[in-house]
Tab-separated table of C-alpha atoms in Angstrom:
chain	number	residue	atom	x	y	z
Z	119	ALA	CA	101.093	84.360	102.195
Z	120	GLN	CA	101.937	87.946	102.882
Z	121	ARG	CA	100.501	90.362	100.364
Z	122	VAL	CA	100.839	93.920	99.193
Z	123	THR	CA	97.832	95.338	97.415
Z	124	GLN	CA	97.730	98.404	95.218
Z	125	PRO	CA	94.092	98.739	94.177
Z	126	GLU	CA	94.613	101.239	91.367
Z	127	LYS	CA	96.397	100.263	88.158
Z	128	LEU	CA	96.250	103.817	86.847
Z	129	LEU	CA	95.880	107.167	88.551
Z	130	SER	CA	95.548	110.295	86.466
Z	131	VAL	CA	95.671	113.796	87.984
Z	132	PHE	CA	96.320	117.321	86.796
Z	133	LYS	CA	99.490	119.207	87.620
Z	134	GLY	CA	99.187	120.926	90.992
Z	135	ALA	CA	96.511	118.552	92.257
Z	136	PRO	CA	97.061	116.386	95.316
Z	137	VAL	CA	97.876	112.762	94.708
Z	138	GLU	CA	97.471	109.678	96.858
Z	139	LEU	CA	98.596	106.231	95.765
Z	140	LYS	CA	97.065	103.524	97.896
Z	141	CYS	CA	98.852	100.551	99.384
Z	142	ASN	CA	97.542	97.948	101.792
Z	143	TYR	CA	99.446	95.047	103.256
Z	144	SER	CA	98.498	91.848	104.986
Z	145	TYR	CA	99.188	92.082	108.654
Z	146	SER	CA	102.183	90.309	110.101
Z	147	GLY	CA	104.044	91.817	113.017
Z	148	SER	CA	105.875	95.072	112.400
Z	149	PRO	CA	106.313	95.457	108.669
Z	150	GLU	CA	109.102	97.286	106.940
Z	151	LEU	CA	107.469	99.122	104.053
Z	152	PHE	CA	108.831	100.892	101.020
Z	153	TRP	CA	107.808	102.777	97.941
Z	154	TYR	CA	109.776	102.165	94.766
Z	155	VAL	CA	109.442	104.242	91.617
Z	156	GLN	CA	110.256	103.535	88.008
Z	157	TYR	CA	110.424	106.491	85.639
Z	158	SER	CA	110.145	105.923	81.923
Z	159	ARG	CA	113.160	104.039	80.584
Z	160	GLN	CA	114.858	104.057	83.982
Z	161	ARG	CA	115.481	101.351	86.529
Z	162	LEU	CA	113.454	100.653	89.609
Z	163	GLN	CA	114.658	102.814	92.481
Z	164	LEU	CA	113.802	103.305	96.100
Z	165	LEU	CA	111.669	106.381	96.720
Z	166	LEU	CA	111.203	106.168	100.449
Z	167	ARG	CA	110.873	103.795	103.375
Z	168	HIS	CA	108.614	104.216	106.337
Z	169	ILE	CA	111.307	103.712	108.953
Z	170	SER	CA	113.171	106.842	107.888
Z	171	ARG	CA	110.024	109.006	107.929
Z	172	GLU	CA	111.530	111.326	105.379
Z	173	SER	CA	110.067	113.251	102.486
Z	174	ILE	CA	111.546	112.595	99.064
Z	175	LYS	CA	110.627	114.770	96.085
Z	176	GLY	CA	107.707	116.057	98.136
Z	177	PHE	CA	106.281	112.575	98.709
Z	178	THR	CA	105.448	111.231	102.136
Z	179	ALA	CA	103.954	107.976	103.321
Z	180	ASP	CA	102.538	107.169	106.702
Z	181	LEU	CA	102.220	103.707	108.107
Z	182	ASN	CA	98.747	103.109	109.529
Z	183	LYS	CA	98.857	99.835	111.397
Z	184	GLY	CA	95.166	99.961	112.239
Z	185	GLU	CA	94.212	100.079	108.564
Z	186	THR	CA	97.306	98.146	107.441
Z	187	SER	CA	97.982	100.856	104.909
Z	188	PHE	CA	100.993	102.767	103.662
Z	189	HIS	CA	99.588	105.299	101.223
Z	190	LEU	CA	101.917	107.573	99.263
Z	191	LYS	CA	100.939	111.219	99.161
Z	192	LYS	CA	102.029	114.451	97.570
Z	193	PRO	CA	100.163	117.736	97.993
Z	194	PHE	CA	100.951	119.169	94.551
Z	195	ALA	CA	101.717	116.774	91.715
Z	196	GLN	CA	104.266	117.676	89.056
Z	197	GLU	CA	104.507	116.361	85.506
Z	198	GLU	CA	107.867	114.771	86.311
Z	199	ASP	CA	106.125	112.614	88.926
Z	200	SER	CA	104.590	110.554	86.126
Z	201	ALA	CA	105.922	107.034	86.629
Z	202	MET	CA	105.136	103.535	87.886
Z	203	TYR	CA	104.991	103.318	91.647
Z	204	TYR	CA	105.369	100.058	93.550
Z	205	CYS	CA	104.651	99.504	97.183
Z	206	ALA	CA	106.753	96.788	98.802
Z	207	ARG	CA	107.274	95.207	102.170
Z	208	HIS	CA	110.270	93.476	103.599
Z	209	CYS	CA	109.689	89.871	104.493
Z	210	TYR	CA	111.828	87.965	106.943
Z	211	GLY	CA	112.710	84.536	105.656
Z	212	GLY	CA	110.226	82.211	104.045
Z	213	SER	CA	109.732	81.586	100.367
Z	214	GLN	CA	108.616	85.075	99.467
Z	215	GLY	CA	112.040	86.552	99.703
Z	216	ASN	CA	113.199	89.874	100.931
Z	217	LEU	CA	110.751	92.112	99.153
Z	218	ILE	CA	107.132	91.521	98.275
Z	219	PHE	CA	105.846	93.961	95.694
Z	220	GLY	CA	102.398	95.134	94.802
Z	221	LYS	CA	101.353	95.153	91.170
Z	222	GLY	CA	102.080	98.836	90.846
Z	223	THR	CA	100.154	102.002	90.070
Z	224	LYS	CA	100.874	104.085	87.026
Z	225	LEU	CA	100.688	107.766	87.897
Z	226	SER	CA	100.004	110.136	85.031
Z	227	VAL	CA	100.221	113.856	85.755
Z	228	LYS	CA	98.629	115.946	83.039
Z	229	PRO	CA	99.699	119.528	82.314
S	98	ASP	CA	130.186	103.382	90.076
S	99	ALA	CA	127.844	102.182	87.343
S	100	GLY	CA	125.559	100.644	89.910
S	101	VAL	CA	124.021	97.267	89.208
S	102	THR	CA	124.620	96.086	85.670
S	103	GLN	CA	122.912	93.271	83.810
S	104	SER	CA	123.561	91.524	80.532
S	105	PRO	CA	122.254	91.031	78.002
S	106	THR	CA	119.627	93.753	77.648
S	107	HIS	CA	117.330	91.674	75.486
S	108	LEU	CA	117.194	88.013	74.642
S	109	ILE	CA	114.984	85.897	72.401
S	110	LYS	CA	114.908	82.154	72.953
S	111	THR	CA	112.870	79.225	71.735
S	112	ARG	CA	110.763	77.007	73.947
S	113	GLY	CA	112.852	74.222	75.465
S	114	GLN	CA	116.134	76.104	75.256
S	115	GLN	CA	118.293	77.202	78.160
S	116	VAL	CA	119.324	80.748	79.036
S	117	THR	CA	121.893	82.421	81.296
S	118	LEU	CA	121.495	85.968	82.553
S	119	ARG	CA	124.263	87.891	84.274
S	120	CYS	CA	124.440	90.508	86.982
S	121	SER	CA	127.195	92.596	88.537
S	122	PRO	CA	126.278	94.156	91.864
S	123	LYS	CA	126.850	97.697	92.986
S	124	SER	CA	130.350	98.251	94.311
S	125	GLY	CA	130.589	97.179	97.969
S	126	HIS	CA	127.469	95.027	97.921
S	127	ASP	CA	127.701	91.345	98.814
S	128	THR	CA	124.153	90.100	98.265
S	129	VAL	CA	122.332	89.561	94.991
S	130	SER	CA	118.629	88.890	94.540
S	131	TRP	CA	116.814	87.974	91.352
S	132	TYR	CA	113.235	88.910	90.475
S	133	GLN	CA	110.912	88.075	87.628
S	134	GLN	CA	108.577	90.817	86.459
S	135	ALA	CA	105.822	89.702	84.130
S	136	LEU	CA	103.962	92.288	82.096
S	137	GLY	CA	101.632	94.325	84.275
S	138	GLN	CA	102.898	92.770	87.501
S	139	GLY	CA	105.241	93.759	90.266
S	140	PRO	CA	108.593	92.013	90.604
S	141	GLN	CA	108.394	88.516	92.062
S	142	PHE	CA	111.276	87.104	94.074
S	143	ILE	CA	113.171	84.170	92.569
S	144	PHE	CA	116.152	83.692	94.917
S	145	GLN	CA	118.927	85.430	96.774
S	146	TYR	CA	122.646	84.699	96.940
S	147	TYR	CA	125.156	85.562	99.617
S	148	GLU	CA	128.658	84.148	100.056
S	149	GLU	CA	128.151	82.079	96.920
S	150	GLU	CA	125.210	80.237	98.417
S	151	GLU	CA	121.489	80.403	97.825
S	152	ARG	CA	120.018	81.812	101.024
S	153	GLN	CA	116.363	82.162	100.135
S	154	ARG	CA	114.206	80.920	97.325
S	155	GLY	CA	110.811	81.953	96.060
S	156	ASN	CA	108.125	79.767	94.560
S	157	PHE	CA	109.925	78.996	91.343
S	158	PRO	CA	110.614	75.513	89.907
S	159	ASP	CA	114.017	73.881	89.866
S	160	ARG	CA	114.366	74.922	86.232
S	161	PHE	CA	115.495	78.231	87.734
S	162	SER	CA	118.958	78.035	89.207
S	163	GLY	CA	121.663	80.474	90.038
S	164	HIS	CA	125.208	81.026	91.017
S	165	GLN	CA	127.262	83.663	92.762
S	166	PHE	CA	130.944	84.114	92.104
S	167	PRO	CA	133.707	85.191	94.517
S	168	ASN	CA	133.545	88.729	93.099
S	169	TYR	CA	129.822	88.790	94.103
S	170	SER	CA	128.540	88.784	90.524
S	171	SER	CA	125.747	86.364	89.802
S	172	GLU	CA	124.084	84.324	87.109
S	173	LEU	CA	120.521	83.194	86.675
S	174	ASN	CA	119.973	80.067	84.609
S	175	VAL	CA	116.657	78.874	83.293
S	176	ASN	CA	116.356	75.456	81.682
S	177	ALA	CA	113.627	74.038	79.453
S	178	LEU	CA	112.186	77.455	78.733
S	179	LEU	CA	108.430	77.862	78.604
S	180	LEU	CA	106.434	80.602	76.939
S	181	GLY	CA	105.416	81.735	80.420
S	182	ASP	CA	109.027	82.492	81.282
S	183	SER	CA	108.866	85.548	79.053
S	184	ALA	CA	109.401	88.473	81.398
S	185	LEU	CA	111.767	91.158	82.584
S	186	TYR	CA	114.368	89.662	84.900
S	187	LEU	CA	115.684	92.047	87.501
S	188	CYS	CA	118.791	91.738	89.577
S	189	ALA	CA	119.091	93.673	92.826
S	190	SER	CA	122.100	94.032	95.059
S	191	SER	CA	122.385	94.991	98.682
S	192	LEU	CA	124.344	94.473	101.838
S	193	LEU	CA	123.125	91.411	103.689
S	194	ARG	CA	121.672	93.257	106.678
S	195	SER	CA	120.303	96.174	104.697
S	196	TYR	CA	116.709	96.591	103.626
S	197	GLU	CA	117.647	98.770	100.694
S	198	GLN	CA	118.077	97.004	97.383
S	199	TYR	CA	119.510	98.578	94.263
S	200	PHE	CA	118.076	97.317	91.017
S	201	GLY	CA	119.657	96.788	87.656
S	202	PRO	CA	117.994	97.775	84.381
S	203	GLY	CA	116.808	94.232	83.772
S	204	THR	CA	117.044	91.681	80.982
S	205	ARG	CA	114.006	91.318	78.761
S	206	LEU	CA	113.572	87.625	77.916
S	207	THR	CA	111.180	86.608	75.170
S	208	VAL	CA	110.428	82.927	74.658
S	209	THR	CA	108.858	81.998	71.329
């Protein structure tokens, strides 16, 4: 089965510090990878996807096929970045559906 | 556009009962997917509907069934509820060929 692993359940940093949320995926061809975010009392929403190579809210994520990783990074964390972050990959067909999610990492940015 | 809407917001059921959850997709979207999110876990795919047919199904028992209507809205039905079915049920809509899914706020189901 294809997997997405987020090794950290909780990541706590101070405002202005760099942040990196880790994501590893099981290898299978050319994956389509995403980061979703869920702010407190809000719905799950797409933050960014690797294919667009864009920066959203200062976050970037680079696909490293050699390490099968797709870590989310931001050079200077802000308090409003505090949220649950889920890494996900698109899966073609099979019983796992369109999106396979990791278990999520809760980011807490302290003032 | 209100985006993806789900009803009800919360639901409490007893073991063995049946439940129906509803979802209206984002305007213009034709595909609806359902996910179960247990506490402390990421969303897990249940099934996907397009053109009123189930296109893909995750590893969920037949107690979980669904339906899509001509207006693209969808229902998730769960029969013979178990305590383990307690979770947040998320609906996501998209265009069939698009990777991007838009999620609803979810329905919190508690089985006692």
